[in-house]
XYZ file of C-alpha atoms in Angstrom:
476
model
C -40.683 32.425 121.147
C -42.397 33.549 124.465
C -46.128 33.179 125.001
C -48.098 36.360 125.022
C -50.762 37.207 127.175
C -54.475 36.346 125.701
C -57.405 38.198 126.640
C -60.178 36.388 128.484
C -59.565 32.642 126.660
C -58.985 31.872 122.910
C -62.116 31.825 120.387
C -64.109 28.787 119.528
C -62.087 26.618 117.324
C -63.644 27.495 113.513
C -63.964 30.883 114.667
C -60.089 30.902 115.917
C -59.346 29.446 112.268
C -60.954 32.024 110.684
C -59.720 35.003 112.578
C -56.154 33.511 111.998
C -56.548 33.520 108.330
C -58.306 36.980 108.253
C -55.273 38.269 110.116
C -52.915 36.659 108.058
C -54.570 37.966 105.148
C -53.732 41.221 106.415
C -50.247 40.643 106.736
C -50.082 39.414 103.061
C -51.710 42.721 101.981
C -49.094 44.538 103.991
C -45.938 42.285 102.828
C -46.800 42.543 99.479
C -47.510 46.624 99.483
C -43.989 47.604 99.694
C -43.303 46.189 95.821
C -46.669 45.587 94.770
C -46.207 48.644 92.416
C -43.102 47.895 91.156
C -44.194 45.916 88.067
C -46.117 49.136 87.365
C -43.440 51.686 87.676
C -42.873 52.426 84.054
C -46.470 53.229 83.649
C -46.450 55.152 86.646
C -43.556 57.100 85.501
C -45.315 57.631 82.177
C -48.652 58.871 83.533
C -47.356 61.000 86.394
C -43.809 61.970 85.211
C -41.396 60.616 87.693
C -37.558 60.986 87.351
C -35.850 57.758 87.323
C -34.418 57.848 90.565
C -37.618 59.536 92.031
C -39.410 56.465 91.032
C -37.702 54.886 94.072
C -39.889 56.606 96.367
C -42.607 54.794 94.901
C -41.835 51.552 96.881
C -39.647 53.540 99.436
C -41.718 56.120 100.951
C -43.963 53.298 102.156
C -41.057 50.960 103.349
C -39.561 53.787 105.433
C -42.625 55.362 107.230
C -43.607 51.530 107.848
C -40.113 50.643 109.286
C -39.416 53.698 111.206
C -42.767 53.771 112.905
C -42.974 49.973 113.698
C -41.515 50.249 117.228
C -43.775 53.408 118.222
C -47.226 50.902 116.479
C -46.110 48.106 118.497
C -46.018 50.362 121.529
C -49.391 51.935 120.905
C -50.826 48.272 120.490
C -49.645 47.328 123.807
C -51.123 50.716 125.509
C -54.650 50.836 123.745
C -54.917 46.890 122.860
C -54.065 44.896 119.882
C -57.364 44.982 118.038
C -58.117 48.749 118.702
C -54.700 49.377 117.105
C -54.873 47.045 114.178
C -58.021 48.337 113.143
C -57.240 51.666 113.209
C -53.831 51.213 111.300
C -55.551 49.441 108.568
C -58.358 52.308 108.578
C -55.525 54.923 107.791
C -53.663 52.275 105.483
C -57.073 51.815 103.245
C -57.904 55.482 103.243
C -54.269 56.256 101.822
C -54.623 53.505 99.485
C -57.652 55.105 98.118
C -55.881 58.519 97.716
C -52.437 57.124 96.196
C -55.016 54.688 93.651
C -56.581 58.145 92.452
C -53.288 60.564 92.781
C -53.001 62.899 89.658
C -49.323 64.227 90.526
C -45.795 62.455 91.982
C -46.002 64.261 95.054
C -49.626 62.943 95.776
C -48.798 59.556 95.221
C -45.576 59.611 97.581
C -47.298 61.618 100.184
C -50.179 58.654 100.085
C -47.590 55.957 100.289
C -45.879 57.766 103.289
C -49.768 57.776 104.922
C -50.078 53.855 104.089
C -46.631 53.206 105.710
C -47.744 55.009 109.016
C -50.963 52.802 108.974
C -49.067 49.768 108.103
C -46.648 50.479 111.181
C -49.567 50.598 113.381
C -51.404 47.827 112.267
C -48.692 45.229 111.454
C -46.916 44.905 115.108
C -50.496 43.412 116.153
C -50.772 40.981 113.537
C -47.937 38.772 115.447
C -49.562 39.442 118.329
C -52.682 38.357 117.743
C -51.575 35.094 116.179
C -49.500 34.583 119.450
C -52.914 35.535 121.519
C -55.248 33.280 119.565
C -53.424 30.258 120.244
C -54.604 27.924 122.942
C -50.966 26.434 123.558
C -47.357 26.366 122.309
C -48.091 24.114 119.522
C -50.776 26.404 118.157
C -48.560 29.403 118.676
C -45.816 27.753 116.761
C -48.057 26.875 113.958
C -49.193 30.397 113.797
C -45.579 31.623 113.663
C -44.692 29.445 110.646
C -47.877 30.740 109.022
C -46.777 34.191 109.825
C -43.147 33.767 108.480
C -44.463 31.913 105.162
C -46.721 34.675 104.397
C -43.983 37.374 105.282
C -41.291 35.579 103.128
C -43.321 35.375 99.998
C -45.278 38.384 100.254
C -42.744 40.839 98.190
C -42.680 38.351 95.053
C -46.442 37.612 95.003
C -47.428 41.224 95.336
C -45.175 41.540 92.043
C -47.292 38.882 90.661
C -50.624 40.249 91.744
C -49.113 43.884 90.709
C -48.722 42.656 86.942
C -52.287 40.923 86.827
C -53.661 44.316 88.271
C -51.777 46.639 85.738
C -52.420 44.512 82.641
C -55.940 43.683 83.352
C -57.184 47.376 84.912
C -54.524 49.991 85.558
C -51.812 50.485 87.869
C -53.953 52.461 90.182
C -55.465 49.256 91.446
C -52.342 47.586 92.736
C -53.312 50.504 95.509
C -56.952 50.262 95.066
C -57.429 46.867 95.897
C -56.360 46.861 99.014
C -59.756 49.034 99.996
C -62.002 46.364 99.786
C -59.823 43.801 101.255
C -58.861 46.003 104.062
C -62.857 47.307 105.054
C -63.696 43.575 105.088
C -61.053 42.515 107.575
C -61.508 45.937 109.650
C -64.982 44.582 109.756
C -64.673 41.088 110.575
C -61.820 41.053 113.112
C -63.511 43.282 115.652
C -66.420 40.474 115.745
C -64.023 37.708 115.635
C -61.099 38.222 118.445
C -61.249 39.903 121.820
C -59.395 42.796 122.801
C -56.182 42.321 124.545
C -55.652 44.319 127.838
C -54.342 47.710 127.463
C -50.749 48.190 129.337
C -50.751 51.989 129.852
C -46.966 53.428 129.239
C -45.405 56.687 128.264
C -44.790 57.318 124.554
C -41.622 57.733 123.462
C -42.439 60.151 120.301
C -38.954 61.883 120.252
C -37.197 58.344 119.545
C -39.960 57.637 116.840
C -39.284 60.715 115.090
C -35.563 60.542 115.409
C -35.647 56.677 113.937
C -38.171 57.723 111.263
C -36.027 60.836 110.051
C -32.944 59.193 110.539
C -33.594 56.285 108.194
C -35.331 58.523 105.650
C -31.817 60.843 105.495
C -30.061 57.837 105.048
C -31.968 56.472 102.462
C -32.248 59.981 100.614
C -28.102 60.364 100.785
C -27.978 57.008 98.276
C -31.047 58.571 96.278
C -29.017 62.041 95.802
C -25.809 59.896 94.661
C -28.302 58.416 92.139
C -29.210 61.032 91.035
C -26.632 63.967 91.078
C -23.300 62.080 92.013
C -21.309 60.726 95.006
C -19.495 64.443 95.919
C -22.568 66.374 96.246
C -23.442 68.659 99.196
C -26.771 67.331 99.394
C -25.322 63.613 99.593
C -22.995 64.552 102.261
C -25.642 66.345 104.459
C -28.453 63.504 104.163
C -25.538 60.849 105.588
C -24.273 63.753 108.275
C -27.910 64.021 108.947
C -28.603 60.600 109.113
C -25.900 60.060 111.471
C -26.801 62.850 114.028
C -30.167 61.710 113.972
C -29.689 57.995 114.752
C -27.071 58.612 117.124
C -29.699 60.838 119.101
C -32.161 58.354 118.651
C -29.665 54.960 120.538
C -29.041 58.104 123.499
C -32.853 58.580 123.874
C -33.592 55.094 124.180
C -30.796 55.018 126.680
C -32.350 57.513 128.905
C -35.862 57.073 128.181
C -38.041 55.747 131.159
C -39.977 53.961 128.737
C -38.069 53.582 125.636
C -39.427 52.080 122.140
C -36.285 49.680 122.053
C -34.682 48.282 125.141
C -31.127 48.348 123.924
C -30.724 45.123 126.051
C -31.943 43.319 123.178
C -29.132 44.486 120.973
C -26.382 42.910 123.654
C -27.203 39.606 122.486
C -24.617 38.533 119.517
C -26.952 36.137 117.896
C -29.729 38.730 118.066
C -27.674 41.428 116.551
C -25.906 39.307 113.798
C -29.274 37.989 112.763
C -30.649 41.590 112.464
C -27.838 42.457 110.304
C -27.821 39.551 107.979
C -31.845 40.141 107.773
C -31.323 43.769 106.634
C -28.748 43.142 104.130
C -30.417 40.058 102.438
C -33.862 41.883 102.303
C -32.224 44.771 100.931
C -30.560 42.823 98.475
C -33.509 40.996 97.443
C -36.006 44.146 97.280
C -33.352 45.640 94.824
C -33.263 42.504 92.906
C -37.124 42.304 92.443
C -36.908 46.132 91.439
C -34.518 46.065 89.213
C -35.424 42.883 87.415
C -39.037 43.758 86.815
C -38.092 47.008 84.985
C -35.306 44.837 82.963
C -38.192 42.336 82.058
C -40.288 45.203 80.722
C -37.847 48.007 79.388
C -35.131 45.616 77.791
C -37.180 42.037 77.271
C -40.722 44.203 75.983
C -42.562 41.964 78.686
C -45.876 43.344 79.739
C -46.836 44.007 83.236
C -48.536 40.559 83.686
C -45.690 38.785 81.924
C -43.361 40.317 84.019
C -45.377 39.641 87.174
C -45.947 36.207 86.135
C -42.264 35.872 85.685
C -41.584 36.051 89.248
C -43.847 32.907 90.210
C -40.740 30.575 90.165
C -39.416 32.545 92.543
C -42.629 32.847 95.210
C -43.279 29.020 94.511
C -39.611 27.717 95.487
C -39.743 30.287 98.556
C -42.932 28.734 99.862
C -41.995 25.055 98.942
C -38.629 25.352 100.537
C -39.881 27.283 103.637
C -41.865 24.176 104.381
C -38.811 22.417 105.423
C -37.235 25.075 107.301
C -38.237 24.298 110.699
C -36.548 20.427 110.178
C -33.236 21.935 108.413
C -32.931 24.458 111.466
C -33.139 21.648 113.979
C -30.473 19.417 111.702
C -28.289 22.212 110.718
C -28.859 25.232 113.286
C -29.696 28.863 112.308
C -26.043 29.754 111.408
C -25.296 27.175 109.006
C -28.704 28.168 107.077
C -27.910 31.729 107.355
C -24.412 31.170 105.769
C -25.771 29.215 103.137
C -28.655 31.316 102.355
C -26.298 34.388 102.140
C -23.788 32.347 100.011
C -26.316 31.383 97.631
C -27.925 34.629 97.224
C -24.403 35.849 96.358
C -24.278 33.232 93.644
C -27.765 34.306 92.431
C -26.420 37.832 92.128
C -23.143 37.062 90.292
C -25.495 35.500 87.745
C -27.767 38.350 87.121
C -24.513 40.241 86.870
C -24.090 38.592 83.365
C -27.574 39.926 82.245
C -27.234 42.408 78.957
C -29.111 43.405 75.891
C -29.093 39.911 74.261
C -29.810 37.763 77.462
C -33.514 35.662 77.504
C -35.754 34.577 80.014
C -34.449 31.222 79.958
C -31.706 30.400 80.785
C -30.342 33.754 81.621
C -32.852 35.083 84.237
C -34.784 31.667 85.019
C -31.935 29.902 86.648
C -30.476 32.768 88.988
C -33.839 33.253 89.563
C -34.155 29.831 91.011
C -30.915 29.738 92.862
C -31.619 33.267 94.477
C -35.275 31.710 95.572
C -33.146 28.815 97.328
C -31.143 31.244 99.177
C -33.939 33.642 100.235
C -35.882 30.572 101.452
C -32.876 29.797 103.735
C -32.906 33.170 105.516
C -36.331 34.040 106.421
C -36.737 31.357 108.979
C -33.425 30.788 110.620
C -33.280 34.685 110.722
C -36.504 35.019 112.439
C -35.382 31.958 114.934
C -31.749 34.095 115.693
C -33.552 37.561 116.069
C -36.535 36.188 118.553
C -34.619 33.470 120.264
C -34.633 33.840 123.966
C -36.467 37.017 124.354
C -38.047 37.627 127.386
C -41.746 37.828 127.750
C -42.164 41.269 128.332
C -39.979 42.299 125.187
C -41.737 40.183 123.057
C -43.775 42.818 121.157
C -40.773 45.007 120.969
C -38.785 42.062 119.232
C -41.322 41.463 116.884
C -41.342 45.267 115.538
C -37.853 45.291 115.695
C -37.707 42.350 113.014
C -40.279 43.842 110.804
C -38.998 47.055 111.233
C -35.428 45.410 110.106
C -36.864 44.017 106.974
C -38.621 47.149 105.750
C -35.848 49.833 106.331
C -33.335 47.174 105.021
C -35.533 46.688 101.712
C -35.858 50.486 101.365
C -31.663 50.865 101.934
C -31.220 48.027 99.947
C -33.457 49.341 96.918
C -31.719 53.108 97.308
C -28.162 51.567 97.620
C -27.883 49.307 95.075
C -30.032 51.515 92.618
C -27.130 54.179 93.255
C -24.481 51.539 92.160
C -26.787 51.469 88.831
C -26.975 55.060 88.185
C -23.136 55.251 88.591
C -22.453 52.844 86.074
C -25.490 52.939 83.476
C -25.287 54.484 79.916
C -28.245 56.708 79.371
C -30.849 55.220 77.179
C -29.279 51.507 77.772
C -30.917 50.222 80.754
C -29.266 46.802 81.145
C -25.815 48.891 81.068
C -26.005 49.377 84.665
C -27.108 45.818 85.576
C -23.686 44.286 85.859
C -22.144 46.890 88.522
C -25.752 46.790 90.325
C -25.784 43.178 90.861
C -22.006 42.659 91.312
C -22.343 44.972 94.309
C -25.687 43.370 95.492
C -23.385 40.060 95.621
C -20.666 41.474 97.640
C -23.327 42.532 100.129
C -24.794 39.078 100.260
C -21.097 37.602 100.985
C -20.765 40.348 103.629
C -24.040 39.007 105.383
C -22.625 35.335 105.018
C -19.375 36.268 106.516
C -21.411 38.451 109.401
C -23.784 35.314 110.088
C -20.432 32.937 110.190
C -18.736 35.235 112.826
C -21.661 36.374 115.248
C -24.421 33.627 115.273
C -24.342 30.644 117.443
C -25.544 27.535 116.350
C -29.247 27.834 117.263
C -30.966 24.316 117.278
C -33.062 25.005 120.693
C -37.041 25.820 119.986
C -36.500 24.935 116.126
C -38.699 21.949 116.307
C -41.715 24.195 117.359
C -41.417 25.841 114.172
C -44.287 22.839 112.520
C -44.282 23.585 108.400
C -47.004 25.716 107.051
C -48.435 22.996 105.295
C -49.220 20.866 108.519
C -51.100 23.376 110.191
C -54.189 22.474 111.548
C -55.019 25.840 113.544
């Protein structure tokens, strides 16, 4: 990973350590917010009157705005300073969280989730930049990056657990309102701990940002429309055609714009392109599993939101524990082997989930494939990050970081939409478990496709893997 320029020297050790954890706390909050409301979806549907397929917009509205605008957010951070962009993004995020937490209609909640995503897109690219800027040397950069990967990889499942606790003891609204005090604290503290980076004036590629965002929205809407109305409808066809046109225009703009959001030369590296594809597919499958499984626990097994959230604890703990050994595994086996193995293991776990039915129990029917799934996911995030960021020139470090996070957010939204559409096609009304075998079998096939892509496209990257020290060893 290339070094990022620092502004005026790093802060004193204690201030630097506190600043690092404050920034990572913000990253955890942003990573959790995609799915923190998922545990509460049945209660949100009951309170606000969402349709079953419309309910997917509660996580996806956030993920699409977040992912679609990440590259623009990274550019704004470069232009106006990372600390300023980080704080403004968090202020927008916190304000939208307050509106969403108080929403009384589906449209207000979805609109608030969109604005949350816009704020997150402005703040998130600055997180990794600030982690790198605060480091004194490459070793500290590596430790900071390792912690960033760990926080990002457990964020979604940790969000489900926290969402369950808040929904059970307070209300589903607190899954959003909790962001308000945390975000305000981070906004106040970070300005006092971290020096501003040097602004880099540049032209804004607004057209590129709009076509990327609306193209992604059209693609996801096509899958949701298929789930709502079937696969042979005009709305679904129009959505996919619109997505193809908008995304084609986006790439044409990037080719000709003097200051594009995405330098297309970054996509000429075969391993990086393969890493992006694998990460998007596996994150999509992973988020779809979390989305469907929590509803299975509540609607079929009759669990409370708290119990459903706690049911994901084995996943979170296993992912974090194995992530501690990821740097050593990358050094020993290489990124490609781990990505192939991880994708294959995820496929096996999905095959296990496909056996769930009305009479299944948490142990062993849910827990065993959940632990298998955790192992596969833990094998994906660190080597996927290495494959995507390896060999990126210093001047493109911010863009590559934004591309990585955009890939995960849009991949997650697409995964939920696509696998939910398979579920809706196969489900029998009134029997939630009836659509799960087809949905999870489809996810298993997608994970196998990711394994094939990893095997065919990614080189055996070991170079630089030693710099990713385990999170538990960090002394920053």
